[in-house]
Short mmCIF file of C-alpha atoms in Angstrom, two decimals:
data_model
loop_
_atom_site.label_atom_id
_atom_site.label_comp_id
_atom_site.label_asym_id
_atom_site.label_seq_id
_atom_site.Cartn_x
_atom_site.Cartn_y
_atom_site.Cartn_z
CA UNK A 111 11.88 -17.42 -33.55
CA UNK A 112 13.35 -14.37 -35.25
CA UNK A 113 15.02 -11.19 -33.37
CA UNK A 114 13.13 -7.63 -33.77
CA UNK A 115 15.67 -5.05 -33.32
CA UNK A 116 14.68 -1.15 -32.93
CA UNK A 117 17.57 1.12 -34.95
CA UNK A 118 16.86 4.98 -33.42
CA UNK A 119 19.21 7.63 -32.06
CA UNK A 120 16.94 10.45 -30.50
CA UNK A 121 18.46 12.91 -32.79
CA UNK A 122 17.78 13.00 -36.76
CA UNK A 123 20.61 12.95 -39.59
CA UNK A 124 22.60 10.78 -37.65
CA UNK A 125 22.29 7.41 -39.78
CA UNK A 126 19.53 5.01 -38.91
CA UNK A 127 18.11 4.72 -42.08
CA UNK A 128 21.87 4.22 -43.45
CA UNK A 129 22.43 2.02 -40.83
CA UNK A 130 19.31 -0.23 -41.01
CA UNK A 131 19.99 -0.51 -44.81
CA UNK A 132 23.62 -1.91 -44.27
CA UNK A 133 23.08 -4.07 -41.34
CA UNK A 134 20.05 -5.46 -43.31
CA UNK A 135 21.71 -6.03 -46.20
CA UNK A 136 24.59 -7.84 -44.00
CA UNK A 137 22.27 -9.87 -42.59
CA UNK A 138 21.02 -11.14 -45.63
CA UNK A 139 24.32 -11.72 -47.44
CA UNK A 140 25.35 -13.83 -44.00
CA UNK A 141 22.68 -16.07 -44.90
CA UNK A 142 20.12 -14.65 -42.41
CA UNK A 143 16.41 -14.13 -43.40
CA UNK A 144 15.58 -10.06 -42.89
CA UNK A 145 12.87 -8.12 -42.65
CA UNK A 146 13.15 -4.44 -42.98
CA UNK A 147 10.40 -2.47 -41.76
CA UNK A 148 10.10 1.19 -42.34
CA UNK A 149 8.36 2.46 -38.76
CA UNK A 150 8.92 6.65 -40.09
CA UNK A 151 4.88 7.66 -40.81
CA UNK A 152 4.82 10.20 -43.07
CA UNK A 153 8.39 10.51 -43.79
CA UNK A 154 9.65 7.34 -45.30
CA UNK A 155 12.78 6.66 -46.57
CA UNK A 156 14.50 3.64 -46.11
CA UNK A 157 12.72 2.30 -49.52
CA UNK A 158 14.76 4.85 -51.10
CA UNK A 159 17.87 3.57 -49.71
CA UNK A 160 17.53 0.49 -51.07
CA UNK A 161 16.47 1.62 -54.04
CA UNK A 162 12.82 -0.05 -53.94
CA UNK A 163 10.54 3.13 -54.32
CA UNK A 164 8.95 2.42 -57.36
CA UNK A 165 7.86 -1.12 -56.10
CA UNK A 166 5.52 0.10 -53.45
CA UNK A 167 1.60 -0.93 -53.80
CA UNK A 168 0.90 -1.85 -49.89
CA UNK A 169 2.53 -0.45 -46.94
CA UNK A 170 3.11 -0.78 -42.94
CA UNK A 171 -0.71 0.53 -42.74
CA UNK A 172 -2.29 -1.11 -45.19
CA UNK A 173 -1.39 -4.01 -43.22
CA UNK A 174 -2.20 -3.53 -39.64
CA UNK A 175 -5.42 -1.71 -40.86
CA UNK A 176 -6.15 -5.27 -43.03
CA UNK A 177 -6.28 -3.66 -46.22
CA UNK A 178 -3.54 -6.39 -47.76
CA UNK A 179 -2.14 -9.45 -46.45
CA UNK A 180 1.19 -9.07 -44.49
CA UNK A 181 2.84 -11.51 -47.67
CA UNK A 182 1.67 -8.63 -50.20
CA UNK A 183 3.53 -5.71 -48.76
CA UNK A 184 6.26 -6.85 -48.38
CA UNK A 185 8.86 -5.63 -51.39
CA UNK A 186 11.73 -8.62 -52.19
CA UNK A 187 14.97 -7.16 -52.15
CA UNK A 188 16.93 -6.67 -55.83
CA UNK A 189 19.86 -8.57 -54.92
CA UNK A 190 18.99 -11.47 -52.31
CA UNK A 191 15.10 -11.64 -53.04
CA UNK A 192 13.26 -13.89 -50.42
CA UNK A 193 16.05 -13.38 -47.99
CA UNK A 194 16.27 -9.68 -47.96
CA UNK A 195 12.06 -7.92 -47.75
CA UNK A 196 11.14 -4.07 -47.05
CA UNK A 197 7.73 -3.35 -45.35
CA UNK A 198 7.30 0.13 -45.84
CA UNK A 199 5.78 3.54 -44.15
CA UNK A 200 2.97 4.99 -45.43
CA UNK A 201 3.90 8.24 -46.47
CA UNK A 202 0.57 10.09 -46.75
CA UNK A 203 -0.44 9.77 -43.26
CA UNK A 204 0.39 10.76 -39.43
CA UNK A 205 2.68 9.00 -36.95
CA UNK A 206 -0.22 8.47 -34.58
CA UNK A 207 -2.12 6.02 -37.35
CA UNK A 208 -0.71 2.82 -36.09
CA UNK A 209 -1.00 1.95 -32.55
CA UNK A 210 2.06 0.38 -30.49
CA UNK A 211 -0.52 -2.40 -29.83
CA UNK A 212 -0.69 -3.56 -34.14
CA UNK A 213 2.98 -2.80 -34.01
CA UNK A 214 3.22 -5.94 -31.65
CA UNK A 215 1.08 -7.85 -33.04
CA UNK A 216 2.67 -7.12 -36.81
CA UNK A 217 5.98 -8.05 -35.02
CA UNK A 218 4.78 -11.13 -33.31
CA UNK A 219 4.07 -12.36 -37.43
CA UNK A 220 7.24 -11.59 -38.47
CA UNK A 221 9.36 -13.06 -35.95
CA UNK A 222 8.03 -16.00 -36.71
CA UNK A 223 8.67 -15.58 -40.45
CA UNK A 224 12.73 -14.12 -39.83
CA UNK A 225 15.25 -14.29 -38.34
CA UNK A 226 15.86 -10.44 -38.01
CA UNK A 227 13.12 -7.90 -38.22
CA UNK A 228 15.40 -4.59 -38.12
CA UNK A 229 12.89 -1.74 -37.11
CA UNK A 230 14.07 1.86 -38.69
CA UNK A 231 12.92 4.43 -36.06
CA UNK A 232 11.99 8.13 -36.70
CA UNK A 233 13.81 10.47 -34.84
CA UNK A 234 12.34 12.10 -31.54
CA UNK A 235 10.68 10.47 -28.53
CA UNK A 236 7.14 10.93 -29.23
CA UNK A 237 4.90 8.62 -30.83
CA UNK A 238 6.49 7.33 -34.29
CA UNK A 239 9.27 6.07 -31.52
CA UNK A 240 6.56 4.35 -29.43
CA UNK A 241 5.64 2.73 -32.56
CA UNK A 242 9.55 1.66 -33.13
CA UNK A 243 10.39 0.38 -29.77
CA UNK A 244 6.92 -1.76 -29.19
CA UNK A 245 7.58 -4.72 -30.60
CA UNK A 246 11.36 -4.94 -30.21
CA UNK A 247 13.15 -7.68 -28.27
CA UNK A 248 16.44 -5.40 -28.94
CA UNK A 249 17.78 -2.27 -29.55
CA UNK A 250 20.60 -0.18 -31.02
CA UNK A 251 21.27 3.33 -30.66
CA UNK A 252 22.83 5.07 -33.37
CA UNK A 253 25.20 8.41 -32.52
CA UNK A 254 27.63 10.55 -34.39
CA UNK A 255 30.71 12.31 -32.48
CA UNK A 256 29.01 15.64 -31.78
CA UNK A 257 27.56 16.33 -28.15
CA UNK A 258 24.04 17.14 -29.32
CA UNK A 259 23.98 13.45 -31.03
CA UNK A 260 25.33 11.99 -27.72
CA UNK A 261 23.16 13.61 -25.66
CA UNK A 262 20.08 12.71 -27.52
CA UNK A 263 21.24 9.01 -27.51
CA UNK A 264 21.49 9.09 -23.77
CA UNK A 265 18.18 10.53 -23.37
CA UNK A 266 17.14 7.50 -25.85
CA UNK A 267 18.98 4.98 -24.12
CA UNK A 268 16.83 6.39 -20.98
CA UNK A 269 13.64 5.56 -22.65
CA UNK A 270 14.93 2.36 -23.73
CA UNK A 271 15.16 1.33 -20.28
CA UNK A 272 11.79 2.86 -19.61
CA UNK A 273 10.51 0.33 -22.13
CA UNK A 274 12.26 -2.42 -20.59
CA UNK A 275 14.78 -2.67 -23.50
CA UNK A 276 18.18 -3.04 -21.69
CA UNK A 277 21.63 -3.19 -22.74
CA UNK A 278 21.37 -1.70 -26.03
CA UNK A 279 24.41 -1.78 -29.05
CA UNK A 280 26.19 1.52 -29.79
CA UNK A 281 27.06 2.34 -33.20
CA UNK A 282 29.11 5.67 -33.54
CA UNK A 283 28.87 6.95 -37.15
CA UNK A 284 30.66 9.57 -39.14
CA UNK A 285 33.63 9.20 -37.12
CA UNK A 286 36.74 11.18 -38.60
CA UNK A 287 40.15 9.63 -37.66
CA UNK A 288 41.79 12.77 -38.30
CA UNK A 289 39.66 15.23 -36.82
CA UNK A 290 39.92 12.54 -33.40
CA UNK A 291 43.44 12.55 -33.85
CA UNK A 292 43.73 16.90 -33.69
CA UNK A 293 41.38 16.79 -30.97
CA UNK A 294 38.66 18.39 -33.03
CA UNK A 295 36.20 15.49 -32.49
CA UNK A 296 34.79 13.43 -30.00
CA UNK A 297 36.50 10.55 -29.36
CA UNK A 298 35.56 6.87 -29.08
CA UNK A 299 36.76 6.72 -25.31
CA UNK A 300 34.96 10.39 -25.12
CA UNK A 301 31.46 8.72 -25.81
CA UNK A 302 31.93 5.90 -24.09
CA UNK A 303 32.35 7.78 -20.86
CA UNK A 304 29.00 9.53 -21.08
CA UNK A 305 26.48 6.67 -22.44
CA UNK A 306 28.86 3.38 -21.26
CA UNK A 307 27.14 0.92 -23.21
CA UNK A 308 28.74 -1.53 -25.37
CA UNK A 309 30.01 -0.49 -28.35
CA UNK A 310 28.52 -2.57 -31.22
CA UNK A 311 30.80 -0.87 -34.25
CA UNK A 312 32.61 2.63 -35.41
CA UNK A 313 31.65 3.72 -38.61
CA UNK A 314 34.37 6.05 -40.42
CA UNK A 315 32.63 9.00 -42.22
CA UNK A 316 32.98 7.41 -45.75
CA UNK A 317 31.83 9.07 -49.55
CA UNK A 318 31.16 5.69 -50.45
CA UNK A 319 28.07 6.11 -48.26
CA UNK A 320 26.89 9.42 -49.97
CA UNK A 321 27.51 7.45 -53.14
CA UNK A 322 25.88 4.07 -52.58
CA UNK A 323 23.13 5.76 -50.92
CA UNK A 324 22.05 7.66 -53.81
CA UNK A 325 22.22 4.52 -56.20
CA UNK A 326 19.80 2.71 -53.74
CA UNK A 327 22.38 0.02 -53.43
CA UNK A 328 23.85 -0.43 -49.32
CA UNK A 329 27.63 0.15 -49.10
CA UNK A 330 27.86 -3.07 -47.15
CA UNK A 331 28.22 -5.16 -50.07
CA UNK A 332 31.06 -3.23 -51.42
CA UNK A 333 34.59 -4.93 -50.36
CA UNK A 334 36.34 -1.72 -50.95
CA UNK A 335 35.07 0.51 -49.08
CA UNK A 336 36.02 1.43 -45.25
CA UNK A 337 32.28 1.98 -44.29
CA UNK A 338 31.18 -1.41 -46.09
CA UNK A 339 33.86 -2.90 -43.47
CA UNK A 340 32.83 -1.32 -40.73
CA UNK A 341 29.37 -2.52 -40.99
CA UNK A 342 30.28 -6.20 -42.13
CA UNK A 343 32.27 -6.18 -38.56
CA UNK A 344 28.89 -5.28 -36.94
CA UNK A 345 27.05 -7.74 -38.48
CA UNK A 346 29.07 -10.42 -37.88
CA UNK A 347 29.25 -9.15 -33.85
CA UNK A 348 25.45 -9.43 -34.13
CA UNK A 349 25.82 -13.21 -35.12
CA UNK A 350 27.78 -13.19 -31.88
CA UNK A 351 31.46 -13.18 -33.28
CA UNK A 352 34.18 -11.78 -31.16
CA UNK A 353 35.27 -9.11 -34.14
CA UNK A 354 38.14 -6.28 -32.49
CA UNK A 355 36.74 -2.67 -33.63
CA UNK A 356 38.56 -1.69 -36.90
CA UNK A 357 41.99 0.36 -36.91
CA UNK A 358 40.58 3.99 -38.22
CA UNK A 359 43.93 5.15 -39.25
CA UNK A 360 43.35 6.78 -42.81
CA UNK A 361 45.49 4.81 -45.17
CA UNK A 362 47.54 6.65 -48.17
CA UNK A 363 51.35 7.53 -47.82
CA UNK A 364 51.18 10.90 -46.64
CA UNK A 365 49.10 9.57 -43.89
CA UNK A 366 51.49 6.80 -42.87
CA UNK A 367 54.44 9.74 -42.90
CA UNK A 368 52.31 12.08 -40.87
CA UNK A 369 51.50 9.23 -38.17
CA UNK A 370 55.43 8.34 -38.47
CA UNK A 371 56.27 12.25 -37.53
CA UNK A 372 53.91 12.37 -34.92
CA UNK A 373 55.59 9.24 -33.11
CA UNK A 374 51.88 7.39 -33.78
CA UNK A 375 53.04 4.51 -36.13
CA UNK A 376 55.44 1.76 -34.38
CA UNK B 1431 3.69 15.52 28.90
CA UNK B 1432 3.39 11.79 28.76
CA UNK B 1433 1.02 12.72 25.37
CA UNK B 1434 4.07 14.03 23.50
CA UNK B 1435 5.78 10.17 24.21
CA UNK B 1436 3.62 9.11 21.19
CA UNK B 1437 2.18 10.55 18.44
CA UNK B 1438 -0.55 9.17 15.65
CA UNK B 1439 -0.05 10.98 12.65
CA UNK B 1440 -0.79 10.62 8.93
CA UNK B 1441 2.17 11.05 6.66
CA UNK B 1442 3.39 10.84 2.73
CA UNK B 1443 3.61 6.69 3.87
CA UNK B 1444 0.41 6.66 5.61
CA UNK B 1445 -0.22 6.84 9.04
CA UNK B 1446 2.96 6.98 11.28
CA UNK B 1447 2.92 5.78 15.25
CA UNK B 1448 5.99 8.00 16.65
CA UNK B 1449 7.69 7.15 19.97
CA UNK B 1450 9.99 9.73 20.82
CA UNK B 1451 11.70 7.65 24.10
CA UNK B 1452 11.33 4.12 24.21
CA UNK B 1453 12.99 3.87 27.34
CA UNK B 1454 9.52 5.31 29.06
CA UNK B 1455 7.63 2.34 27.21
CA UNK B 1456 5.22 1.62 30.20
CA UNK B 1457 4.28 5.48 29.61
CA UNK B 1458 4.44 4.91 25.91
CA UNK B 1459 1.72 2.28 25.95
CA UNK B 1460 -0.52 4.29 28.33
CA UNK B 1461 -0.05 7.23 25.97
CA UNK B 1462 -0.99 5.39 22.67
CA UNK B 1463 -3.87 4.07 24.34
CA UNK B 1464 -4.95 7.57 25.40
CA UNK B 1465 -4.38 8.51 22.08
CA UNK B 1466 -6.29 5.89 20.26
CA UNK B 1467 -9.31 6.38 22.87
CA UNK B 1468 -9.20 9.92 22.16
CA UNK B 1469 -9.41 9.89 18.29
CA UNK B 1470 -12.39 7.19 18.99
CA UNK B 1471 -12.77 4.81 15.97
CA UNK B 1472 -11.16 7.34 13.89
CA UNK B 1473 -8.36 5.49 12.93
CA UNK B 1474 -9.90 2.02 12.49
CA UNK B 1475 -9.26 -0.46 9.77
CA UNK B 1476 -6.14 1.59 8.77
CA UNK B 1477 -2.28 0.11 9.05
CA UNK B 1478 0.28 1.84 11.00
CA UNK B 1479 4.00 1.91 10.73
CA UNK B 1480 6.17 2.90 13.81
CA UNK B 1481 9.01 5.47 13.88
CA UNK B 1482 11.05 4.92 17.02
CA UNK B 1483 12.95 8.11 17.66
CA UNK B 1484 15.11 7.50 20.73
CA UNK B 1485 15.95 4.42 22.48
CA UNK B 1486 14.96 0.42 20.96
CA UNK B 1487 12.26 -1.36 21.30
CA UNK B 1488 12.38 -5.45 21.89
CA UNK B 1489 10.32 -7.33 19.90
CA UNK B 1490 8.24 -8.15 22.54
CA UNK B 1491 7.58 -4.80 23.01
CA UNK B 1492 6.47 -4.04 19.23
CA UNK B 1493 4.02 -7.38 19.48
CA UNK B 1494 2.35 -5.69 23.03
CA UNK B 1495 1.71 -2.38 20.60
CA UNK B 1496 0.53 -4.37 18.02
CA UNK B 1497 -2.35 -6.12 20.13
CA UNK B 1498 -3.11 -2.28 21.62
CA UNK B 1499 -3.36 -1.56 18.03
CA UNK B 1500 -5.91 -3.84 17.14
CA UNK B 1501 -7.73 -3.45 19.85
CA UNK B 1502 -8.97 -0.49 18.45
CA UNK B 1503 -9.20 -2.19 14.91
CA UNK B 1504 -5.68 -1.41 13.62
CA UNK B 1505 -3.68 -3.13 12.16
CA UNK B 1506 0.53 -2.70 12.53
CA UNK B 1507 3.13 -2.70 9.40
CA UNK B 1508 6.01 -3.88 10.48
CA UNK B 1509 7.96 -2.32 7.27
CA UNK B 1510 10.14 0.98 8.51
CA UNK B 1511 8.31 4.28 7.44
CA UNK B 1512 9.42 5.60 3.97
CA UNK B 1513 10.54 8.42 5.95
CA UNK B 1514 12.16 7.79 8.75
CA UNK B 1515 14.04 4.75 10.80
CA UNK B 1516 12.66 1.34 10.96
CA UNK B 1517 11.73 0.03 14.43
CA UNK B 1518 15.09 -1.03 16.41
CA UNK B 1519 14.53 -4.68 17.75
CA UNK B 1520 17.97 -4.77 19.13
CA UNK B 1521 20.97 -2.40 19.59
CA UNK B 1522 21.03 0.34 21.79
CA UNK B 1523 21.31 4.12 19.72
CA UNK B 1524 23.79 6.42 21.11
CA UNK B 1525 22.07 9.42 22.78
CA UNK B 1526 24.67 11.95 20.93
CA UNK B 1527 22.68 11.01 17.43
CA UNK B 1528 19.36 11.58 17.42
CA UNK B 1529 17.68 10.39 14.16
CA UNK B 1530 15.91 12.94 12.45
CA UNK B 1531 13.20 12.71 9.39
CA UNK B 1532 14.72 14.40 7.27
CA UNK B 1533 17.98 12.02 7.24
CA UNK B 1534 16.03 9.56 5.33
CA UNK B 1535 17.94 8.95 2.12
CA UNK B 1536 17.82 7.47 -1.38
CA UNK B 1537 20.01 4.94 -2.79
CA UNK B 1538 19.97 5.01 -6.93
CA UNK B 1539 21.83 2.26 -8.28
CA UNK B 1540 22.64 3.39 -11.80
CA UNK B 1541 23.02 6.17 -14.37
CA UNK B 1542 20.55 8.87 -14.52
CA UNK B 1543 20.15 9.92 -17.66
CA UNK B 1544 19.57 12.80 -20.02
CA UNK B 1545 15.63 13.78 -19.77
CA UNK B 1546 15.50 11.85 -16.30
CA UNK B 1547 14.74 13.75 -13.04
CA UNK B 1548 14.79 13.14 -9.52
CA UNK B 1549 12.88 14.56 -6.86
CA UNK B 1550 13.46 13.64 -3.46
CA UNK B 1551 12.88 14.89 0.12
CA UNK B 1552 15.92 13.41 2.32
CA UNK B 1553 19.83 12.58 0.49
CA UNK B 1554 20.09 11.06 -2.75
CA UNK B 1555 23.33 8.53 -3.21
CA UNK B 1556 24.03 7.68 -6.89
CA UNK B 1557 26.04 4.23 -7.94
CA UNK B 1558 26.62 5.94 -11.26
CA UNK B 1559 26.80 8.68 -13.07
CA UNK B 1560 24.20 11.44 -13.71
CA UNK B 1561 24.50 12.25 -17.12
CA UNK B 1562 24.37 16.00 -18.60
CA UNK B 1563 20.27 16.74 -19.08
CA UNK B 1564 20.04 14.98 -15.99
CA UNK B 1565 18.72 16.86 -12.83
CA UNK B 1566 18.41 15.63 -9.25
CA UNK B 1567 16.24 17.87 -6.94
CA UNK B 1568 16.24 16.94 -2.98
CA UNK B 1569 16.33 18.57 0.64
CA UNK B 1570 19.73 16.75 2.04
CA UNK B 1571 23.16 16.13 0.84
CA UNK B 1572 23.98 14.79 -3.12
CA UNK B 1573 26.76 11.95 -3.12
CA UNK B 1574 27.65 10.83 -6.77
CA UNK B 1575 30.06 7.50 -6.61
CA UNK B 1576 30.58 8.59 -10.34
CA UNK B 1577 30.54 11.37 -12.29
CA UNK B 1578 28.17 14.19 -12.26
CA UNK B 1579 27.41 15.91 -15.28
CA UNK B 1580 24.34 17.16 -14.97
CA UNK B 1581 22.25 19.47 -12.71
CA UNK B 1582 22.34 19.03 -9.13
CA UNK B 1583 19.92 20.97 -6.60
CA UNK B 1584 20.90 19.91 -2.54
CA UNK B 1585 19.21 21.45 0.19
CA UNK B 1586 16.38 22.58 -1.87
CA UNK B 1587 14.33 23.73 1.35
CA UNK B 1588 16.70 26.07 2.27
CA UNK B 1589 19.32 23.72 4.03
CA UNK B 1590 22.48 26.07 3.52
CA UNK B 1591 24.97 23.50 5.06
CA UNK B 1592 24.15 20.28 2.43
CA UNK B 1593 26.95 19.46 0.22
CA UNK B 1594 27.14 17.78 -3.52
CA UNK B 1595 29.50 15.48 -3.62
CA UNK B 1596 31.19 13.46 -6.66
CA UNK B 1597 33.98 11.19 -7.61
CA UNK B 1598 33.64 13.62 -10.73
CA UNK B 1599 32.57 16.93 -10.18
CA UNK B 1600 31.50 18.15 -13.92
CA UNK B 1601 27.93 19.15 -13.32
CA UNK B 1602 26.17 21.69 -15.98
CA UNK B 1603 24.91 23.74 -13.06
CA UNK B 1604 25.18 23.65 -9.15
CA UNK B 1605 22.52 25.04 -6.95
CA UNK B 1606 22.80 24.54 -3.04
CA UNK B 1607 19.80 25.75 -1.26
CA UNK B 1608 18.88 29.33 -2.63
CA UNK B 1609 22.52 29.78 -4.04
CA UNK B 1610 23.79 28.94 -7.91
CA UNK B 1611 26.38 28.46 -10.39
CA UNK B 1612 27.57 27.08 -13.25
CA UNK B 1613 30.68 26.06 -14.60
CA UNK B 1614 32.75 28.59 -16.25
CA UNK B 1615 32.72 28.88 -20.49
CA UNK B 1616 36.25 28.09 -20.65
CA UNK B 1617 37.49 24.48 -20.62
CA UNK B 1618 39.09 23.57 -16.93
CA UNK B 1619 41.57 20.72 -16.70
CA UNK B 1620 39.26 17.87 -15.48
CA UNK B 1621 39.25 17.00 -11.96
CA UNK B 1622 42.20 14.28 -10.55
CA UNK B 1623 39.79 13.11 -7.35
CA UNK B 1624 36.73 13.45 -5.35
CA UNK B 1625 35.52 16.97 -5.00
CA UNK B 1626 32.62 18.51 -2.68
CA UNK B 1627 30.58 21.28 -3.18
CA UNK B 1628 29.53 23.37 -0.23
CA UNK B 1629 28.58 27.11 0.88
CA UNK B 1630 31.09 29.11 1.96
CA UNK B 1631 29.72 32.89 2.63
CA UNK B 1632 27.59 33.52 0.06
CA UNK B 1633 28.90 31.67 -2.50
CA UNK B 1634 29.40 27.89 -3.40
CA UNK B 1635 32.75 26.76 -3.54
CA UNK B 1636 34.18 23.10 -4.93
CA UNK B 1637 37.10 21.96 -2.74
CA UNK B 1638 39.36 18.21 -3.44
CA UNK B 1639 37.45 15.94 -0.65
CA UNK B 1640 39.80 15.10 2.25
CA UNK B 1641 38.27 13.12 5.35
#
C-alpha cells in the first residue's frame, strides 16, 4: 500500500509544482515507484516541469469521468520510465469538474499501484484544494520566508487539520543565507515560531532551479547544485532517515572571509 | 419567596433546573414540585440538567429530584450545564464566592490558527498560541499560555474589567469591551515575560504580569 501525499502552501508562486517535481523525481531515483498527479484544473503545469507536455492524450478527467483507462493517462517519465508516471490536469476545464469523492476513489487505485502518489495542489482554499487534500494520507506545506507565504501556510495547515490531516512536513523554499544573515529575511527559527511543525527540509533560493525548470528536467538529479541537495536530504527524510538540515552558508572565498570578519566561522 | 429557590428554565444547553440555596432543600423540593405542577405536562419527555448555585447537594439528594422529575415524565442529565457549575455531590462552597454563569470558561488545547475564529460566551484559556489571522471573540477574560499574535476581543458584552492575558503579548489588535488598539507601526523589542492587558481610564494598557 502506497503513500498519497498532498504538496500545497495556501499562497501561489511559492514552489509546489517545483517541489512536487523534485521530490518525485527523488523518489524515483531512490528506487521508489511514483506517481505524480497534477490536481491544478485549468491551470496545469507540473507536465511542463518535467518536460512531458507534448505527451499528453488523456488526463486527470478523462479518467475519473471513464473516458480512458487509469493505465492510459498516465505519461512514463523520460529518465526512470515505469518508476517515475505524470497523471495530468485537464487544462480546458473548471476546478469544480472532479469531485473530492473520484479524487478518492482515483487515489484508492493508485495506492495500490505506488508507493508514493505526490498530489500537486493549486493554490487557495477553495475547491481545486478540496480536490488535493481528499485522497491524501499525508501532507506537506510548502512556504517561502516572507510573512504573506507564512501566513497563508498557517491558514493551510488549519484546514489540514480540518481535514483530519495532522502533523504535516514543512518545506521552506527560496531561503537566502545572506539576506537571513543581515536580518533582511525571515529566519528558519522565525517560521518555526509561528507554524511549529516539523521542518521536513530548507531549500536555498538556487538559479539552478530557474534553469532546470525551464529544460523540463528536476534539479534533484543534478549533484552540483545546492537546491538538488537540499531536496535529496528531503527525500531521503521521507524514507525515514535521520538527515541534519543542510549548512546554508554560501560557499566561495569572499564568503568564507566575510563569515571570518564577522566572528561567524570557527 | 420559596418559588425563587428553583427555577425551570430553557437555556443554549436545554432546559436548566436552578437551585439557588441548597441548604433550604426540603423547600427546594416543594418548590420544584410547585413548579412542575404549575407548567402542567409542559415540560414532559424533555431532560433536565441542574445548576446548583449555592450550597451542595448529596447524592441522595440529586436521586430524590430525579424521581420528582419523572414523576412528571422528566427525565434528569446528570452532565453539568454547558453553562454553568456541575451539581456538587460533596464539598461545601465558601459563601464569599458565589458562582456565577457567566464564569463558565473554555479550555482550547492547541494553536488557533490563521482563518480560525472563536466565539465564546464565558473565558477562553489557550494551551498554545493564536496565530496572526486568528481572532478569539468572548464575554470574560482571554488567558494565552503561549503567544498571541492575533486578534483578541475580551469582554465583548461590555465587561470593562476582563483582561487578555499572554505568555507573549504580540497580538495584531486588542479590543477590551467597547475599547481598541493596535500595536504601534514601529518594531518594539519583544516582550521578556507574561504581560496583561487591562482598562485603565479610557484606554487599554499592557503591564509585565506580577501576582
Amino acid at each position: 500500500m502506497g503513500k498519497v501525499i498532498v504538496i500545497t502552501s495556501g499562497k501561489g508562486g511559492v514552489g509546489k509544482t517545483t517541489t512536487t517535481a523534485n521530490l518525485g523525481t527523488g523518489l524515483a531515483a531512490a528506487g521508489q515507484k511514483v506517481c505524480l498527479v497534477d490536481t491544478d484544473i485549468g491551470l496545469r503545469n507540473l507536465d511542463v516541469v518535467m518536460g512531458l507536455e507534448n505527451r499528453i492524450v488523456y488526463d486527470l478527467l478523462h479518467v475519473v469521468e471513464g473516458q480512458c483507462r487509469l493505465r492510459q493517462a498516465l505519461i512514463k517519465d523520460k529518465q526512470f520510465g515505469d518508476r517515475l508516471v505524470l497523471l495530468p490536469a485537464p487544462q480546458t476545464r473548471e476546478k469544480d469538474a472532479v469531485t473530492p469523492e473520484q479524487m478518492k476513489e482515483l487515489m484508492k487505485e493508485l495506492r495500490e499501484e505506488y508507493d508514493f502518489v505526490l498530489l500537486d495542489s493549486p493554490a487557495g482554499i477553495e475547491h481545486g484544494f478540496k480536490n488535493a487534500v481528499a485522497g491524501a494520507d499525508a501532507a506537506i506545506v510548502v512556504t517561502t520566508p516572507e510573512i504573506a507565504a507564512v501566513r497563508d501556510a498557517d491558514r493551510i495547515i488549519g484546514l489540514l487539520e480540518a481535514a483530519e490531516l495532522y502533523d504535516p512536513g514543512l518545506v521552506i523554499n527560496r531561503v537566502r543565507p545572506g539576506m537571513v544573515r543581515r536580518g533582511d529575511m525571515m529566519s528558519i527559527s522565525d517560521i518555526d515560531d509561528i507554524l511549529a511543525i516539523d521542518i521536513l527540509g530548507v531549500v536555498p533560493d538556487d538559479q539552478d532551479i530557474i534553469v532546470s525548470t525551464n529544460r523540463g528536467e528536476p534539479v534533484v538529479t543534478d549533484s552540483k547544485s545546492r537546491a538538488g541537495q537540499a531536496y535529496r536530504n528531503i527525500v531521503r527524510r521521507i524514507l525515514g532517515e535521520e538527515v541534519p538540515l543542510m549548512n546554508l552558508q554560501e560557499r566561495g572565498v569572499m564568503n568564507w572571509f566575510k563569515r571570518i570578519l564577522s566572528g561567524e566561522a570557527q | 419567596m420559596s418559588t425563587q429557590l428553583c427555577t425551570i428554565k430553557g437555556s443554549r444547553d436545554g432546559l436548566v433546573v436552578t437551585i439557588t440555596d441548597a441548604s433550604r432543600f426540603d423547600h427546594v423540593l416543594d418548590a420544584l414540585e410547585r413548579q412542575l405542577i404549575a407548567s402542567e405536562s409542559f415540560f414532559q419527555g424533555s431532560s433536565a440538567k441542574l445548576l446548583v448555585k449555592q450550597g451542595t447537594l448529596t447524592s441522595s439528594q440529586i436521586d430524590e429530584i430525579e424521581g420528582l422529575l419523572a414523576q412528571h415524565g422528566m427525565r434528569l442529565d446528570r452532565r453539568p450545564p454547558n453553562l454553568g457549575i456541575s451539581p456538587r455531590e460533596r464539598g461545601p462552597v465558601p459563601e464569599s464566592e458565589p458562582e456565577r454563569l457567566e464564569d463558565s470558561t473554555l479550555l482550547v488545547r492547541r494553536t488557533i490558527r490563521s482563518g480560525q475564529r472563536l466565539h465564546y460566551d464565558g473565558n477562553v484559556v489557550v494551551m498554545g498560541d493564536v496565530n496572526p489571522g486568528a481572532e478569539i471573540v468572548c464575554s470574560g477574560d482571554i488567558l494565552v499560555l503561549g503567544a498571541l499574535r492575533g486578534v483578541a476581543h475580551a469582554g465583548a458584552e461590555g465587561k470593562t474589567d476582563a483582561i487578555v492575558f499572554a505568555f507573549r503579548l504580540e497580538p495584531t489588535q486588542l479590543r477590551i469591551a467597547h475599547l481598541i488598539s493596535r500595536a504601534p507601526d514601529e518594531k518594539l523589542p519583544q516582550p521578556q515575560g507574561p504581560e496583561v492587558a487591562r482598562v485603565v481610564g479610557d484606554r487599554i494598557q499592557l503591564s509585565v504580569y506580577s501576582h
